[in-house]
C-alpha positions as a printed Julia matrix, in Angstrom:
299×3 Matrix{Float64}:
  55.71    3.98    1.2
  56.45    0.31    0.53
  57.94    1.12   -2.88
  60.31    3.71   -1.38
  61.55    1.24    1.24
  62.15   -1.38   -1.44
  64.2     0.99   -3.58
  66.27    2.07   -0.52
  66.97   -1.57    0.33
  68.28   -2.26   -3.17
  70.34    0.95   -3.24
  72.08    0.16    0.08
  73.31   -3.18   -1.08
  72.83   -5.94   -3.51
  72.77   -8.59   -0.81
  70.41  -11.48   -1.01
  68.64  -10.25    2.13
  68.09   -6.84    0.54
  66.49   -8.42   -2.47
  64.28  -10.6    -0.27
  63.22   -7.53    1.72
  62.49   -5.56   -1.42
  60.43   -8.39   -2.88
  58.44   -8.75    0.34
  57.7    -5.03    0.5
  56.64   -4.89   -3.13
  54.48   -8.01   -2.69
  52.85   -6.47    0.36
  52.0    -3.34   -1.59
  50.55   -5.43   -4.42
  48.48   -7.54   -2.02
  47.2    -4.44   -0.24
  46.26   -2.91   -3.56
  44.51   -6.11   -4.69
  42.67   -6.32   -1.35
  41.49   -2.75   -1.72
  40.2    -3.53   -5.21
  38.42   -6.65   -3.96
  36.88   -4.77   -1.03
  35.79   -1.99   -3.37
  34.26   -4.46   -5.81
  32.53   -6.34   -2.97
  31.05   -3.12   -1.63
  29.85   -2.16   -5.11
  28.34   -5.61   -5.62
  26.56   -5.38   -2.27
  25.16   -1.94   -3.1
  23.91   -3.18   -6.46
  22.36   -6.25   -4.86
  20.59   -4.1    -2.26
  19.35   -1.77   -4.97
  18.09   -4.54   -7.23
  16.79   -6.88   -4.54
  13.03   -7.48   -4.7
  10.79   -6.65   -1.79
  10.36   -9.39    0.78
   7.61  -11.77   -0.27
   6.23  -15.23    0.29
   7.71  -18.4    -1.07
   8.4   -18.42   -4.84
   5.62  -19.56   -7.1
   5.3   -23.33   -7.07
   6.15  -25.15  -10.27
   3.78  -27.9   -11.41
   4.77  -31.29   -9.91
   6.21  -33.95  -12.22
   3.45  -35.7   -14.11
   0.97  -32.85  -13.65
  -1.4   -32.08  -16.5
   0.26  -29.6   -18.86
  -1.44  -26.31  -19.56
  -1.16  -26.39  -23.35
  -0.96  -28.94  -26.11
  -1.58  -32.66  -26.19
  -3.23  -33.79  -22.97
  -3.28  -30.22  -21.68
  -6.07  -28.08  -20.31
  -5.94  -25.91  -23.43
  -6.08  -27.39  -26.92
  -3.55  -26.28  -29.5
  -4.46  -23.55  -31.95
  -2.57  -21.83  -34.82
  -2.92  -18.48  -33.03
  -1.3   -19.67  -29.82
   1.33  -21.67  -31.72
   2.5   -18.51  -33.51
   2.69  -16.5   -30.29
   4.44  -19.29  -28.4
   6.98  -19.84  -31.16
   8.53  -16.41  -30.68
   9.27  -16.83  -26.95
  12.07  -18.65  -25.17
  11.1   -21.93  -23.45
  12.03  -20.49  -20.05
   9.73  -17.53  -20.62
   6.91  -19.79  -21.71
   7.39  -22.03  -18.68
   7.17  -19.06  -16.34
   4.02  -17.69  -18.0
   2.32  -21.07  -17.97
   3.24  -21.86  -14.36
   1.81  -18.49  -13.19
  -1.34  -18.93  -15.23
  -1.9   -22.42  -13.83
  -1.88  -20.91  -10.32
  -4.26  -18.02  -11.0
  -7.18  -17.8    -8.56
 -10.7   -16.79   -9.48
 -12.55  -17.14   -6.16
 -11.34  -13.8    -4.74
 -11.72  -10.43   -6.4
 -10.26   -7.16   -5.19
 -12.51   -4.09   -5.19
 -10.89   -0.66   -4.81
 -13.32    2.18   -4.23
 -12.02    5.68   -4.97
  -8.42    5.05   -3.93
  -6.74    8.45   -4.2
  -3.04    7.82   -3.55
  -1.21    6.31   -6.52
   1.29    4.51   -4.3
  -1.44    2.87   -2.22
  -3.27    1.78   -5.35
  -0.1     0.36   -6.86
   0.81   -1.53   -3.68
  -2.65   -3.12   -3.54
  -2.38   -4.28   -7.15
   1.12   -5.65   -6.69
   0.15   -7.61   -3.57
  -2.94   -9.05   -5.21
  -1.08  -10.09   -8.35
   1.79  -11.54   -6.34
  -0.6   -13.75   -4.37
  -2.18  -15.12   -7.54
  -5.27  -12.91   -7.88
  -6.52  -11.88  -11.3
  -9.62   -9.66  -11.28
  -9.64   -6.14   -9.84
 -12.77   -3.99   -9.8
 -12.15   -0.26   -9.64
 -14.94    2.11   -8.55
 -14.23    5.66   -9.69
 -17.16    7.8    -8.55
 -14.8    10.39   -7.03
 -11.15    9.46   -7.62
  -9.67    7.73  -10.66
  -7.22    4.91  -10.19
  -3.76    5.86  -11.44
  -1.28    3.41   -9.88
   2.35    4.45   -9.59
   4.37    2.53  -12.19
   7.48    2.56  -10.0
   5.56    0.54   -7.39
   3.52   -1.79   -9.59
   6.64   -3.0   -11.46
   4.29   -3.57  -14.43
   2.28   -6.18  -12.49
  -0.94   -4.54  -13.71
  -0.1    -5.82  -17.21
  -1.05   -9.29  -16.0
  -4.26   -8.3   -14.19
  -7.81   -7.92  -15.48
  -9.16   -4.5   -14.48
 -12.88   -3.74  -14.45
 -13.67   -0.03  -14.16
 -17.01    1.22  -12.81
 -18.38    4.75  -12.55
 -21.09    3.71  -10.09
 -20.92    1.58   -6.95
 -24.15   -0.26   -7.75
 -22.85   -1.26  -11.19
 -19.87   -2.95   -9.56
 -21.94   -4.62   -6.83
 -24.55   -5.89   -9.3
 -21.9    -7.39  -11.6
 -20.2    -9.18   -8.72
 -23.51  -10.52   -7.38
 -24.45  -11.79  -10.84
 -21.18  -13.72  -10.84
 -21.98  -15.31   -7.47
 -19.64  -13.29   -5.25
 -20.23  -12.57   -1.57
 -19.53   -8.86   -0.95
 -17.23   -8.28    2.03
 -16.73   -4.66    3.11
 -13.54   -4.01    5.05
 -15.27   -1.65    7.42
 -15.63   -1.24   11.19
 -19.24   -1.24   12.35
 -21.4    -2.72   15.11
 -21.85   -5.94   13.15
 -18.27   -6.28   11.89
 -16.4    -9.53   12.47
 -12.67  -10.14   12.8
 -11.31  -11.99    9.79
 -10.09  -14.86   11.98
 -13.6   -15.36   13.38
 -15.29  -15.75    9.99
 -15.87  -19.19    8.48
 -14.69  -18.36    4.97
 -15.57  -21.85    3.73
 -19.22  -20.74    3.73
 -18.52  -18.48    0.77
 -17.73  -19.92   -2.64
 -16.49  -16.6    -3.99
 -15.44  -13.44   -2.13
 -15.14   -9.83   -3.27
 -13.12   -7.73   -0.8
 -14.06   -4.03   -0.87
 -11.49   -1.46    0.26
 -12.48    2.19    0.49
 -10.86    5.58    0.2
  -7.9     6.32    2.5
  -9.75    9.07    4.35
 -13.47    8.33    3.89
 -13.31    4.53    3.94
 -15.89    2.31    2.28
 -18.84    4.4     1.06
 -22.21    4.15    2.87
 -23.77    2.57   -0.23
 -21.11   -0.14   -0.39
 -21.51   -0.74    3.34
 -25.24   -1.28    2.96
 -24.79   -3.51   -0.08
 -22.21   -5.73    1.62
 -23.12   -9.19    2.88
 -20.39   -9.15    5.53
 -18.34   -6.46    7.28
 -14.86   -7.65    8.24
 -12.01   -6.06   10.17
  -8.46   -6.94   11.1
  -7.72   -7.78   14.75
  -5.76   -4.95   16.4
  -3.48   -5.5    19.4
  -1.85   -2.1    19.72
  -2.81    1.52   20.26
  -3.15    2.1    16.52
  -6.77    2.02   15.39
  -6.18    1.27   11.73
  -3.65    0.24    9.1
  -2.7     1.97    5.89
  -4.96    0.68    3.13
  -2.16   -1.1     1.27
  -1.1    -2.86    4.48
  -4.71   -3.77    5.31
  -5.22   -5.16    1.81
  -2.03   -7.22    2.09
  -3.13   -8.7     5.44
  -6.62   -9.51    4.18
  -5.31  -11.11    0.99
  -2.65  -13.11    2.82
  -5.43  -14.44    5.05
  -7.46  -15.37    1.97
  -4.54  -17.41    0.74
  -4.09  -18.97    4.17
  -7.72  -20.18    4.27
  -7.55  -21.5     0.71
  -9.66  -18.91   -1.08
  -6.75  -17.9    -3.32
  -6.06  -21.43   -4.52
  -5.7   -21.91   -8.25
  -8.88  -22.23  -10.21
  -9.96  -20.58  -13.48
 -12.32  -22.06  -16.09
 -10.83  -23.22  -19.38
 -12.37  -20.41  -21.45
 -10.87  -17.75  -19.19
  -7.53  -19.56  -19.13
  -7.42  -19.44  -22.94
  -8.23  -15.73  -23.07
  -5.67  -14.89  -20.39
  -3.05  -17.08  -22.04
  -3.57  -15.22  -25.31
  -3.34  -11.84  -23.59
  -0.24  -12.78  -21.65
   1.55  -14.14  -24.71
   0.78  -10.87  -26.51
   2.02   -8.88  -23.49
   5.26  -10.85  -23.5
   5.8   -10.4   -27.24
   6.79   -6.96  -28.52
   6.1    -7.96  -32.13
   2.86   -9.83  -31.52
   0.76   -7.72  -33.89
   3.24   -8.03  -36.75
   3.61  -11.77  -36.2
  -0.13  -12.35  -36.28
  -0.61  -10.11  -39.3
   2.02  -12.05  -41.26
   0.3   -15.28  -40.28
  -3.12  -13.87  -41.23
  -4.41  -14.35  -37.68
  -4.67  -10.79  -36.41
  -8.43  -10.76  -36.98
  -8.86  -13.54  -34.41
  -7.78  -11.25  -31.56
 -10.38   -8.52  -30.91
  -8.31   -6.87  -28.18
  -5.05   -6.64  -30.17
């Protein structure tokens, strides 16, 4: 429409005013077109941002303060080794910094126990929450249902976790007890306590047991537990979805300081090796060329 008016103005006369009018009309059409392009691009950018945006979480992982003890190398918690030097040498400094900062914040005083979780999305959400809060060890009891977390939900977070699989409940309980963990069943019973009424400082290490979506924690796990804990409920709902319940329990563990960083040096070294291998697509070839592949039993 603007272009037609401009051409008519020029055809009716070559006056200066006609040329000014034509230029204004053409400029208006150009600006409108450019605005439409910008609006379209902005809408596309917004859609992409919404699609790629991560789920809402807590504050980003804290970086070590200036002057803090480094994780690796001279003066670090882990001594240098040819094996780790080879693996580190193939990664960008920014990638190494991220791996080391996450490892330095890993917590060992809380373990997640999932007993016969059937739904793959629930299982994946539990793993992702635990990993995101700094947990490391997950015990999976598979007497009835096998754990098969949905990859679209985990976002590969399970690559950074240590999974312990058990075919029997007592095997899992006995291993945790031998490691000094207090067994906490997330189960409603006559002697259950709300999580905000429990003095968690009494327990050095805590293993949180979550049961099947429909059946809950098994009777054997209930009997074996040292404590039964529940979430306080203020509404008409009588329970939460297991992934929501796990997230609330774990967030409370972090709030009371049970998920603070703390892994022994030997475990830090093993995890560091595993994580560097996970982050390196050519790890096996690199170590074979360096003659170090035999030093990694899990490669």
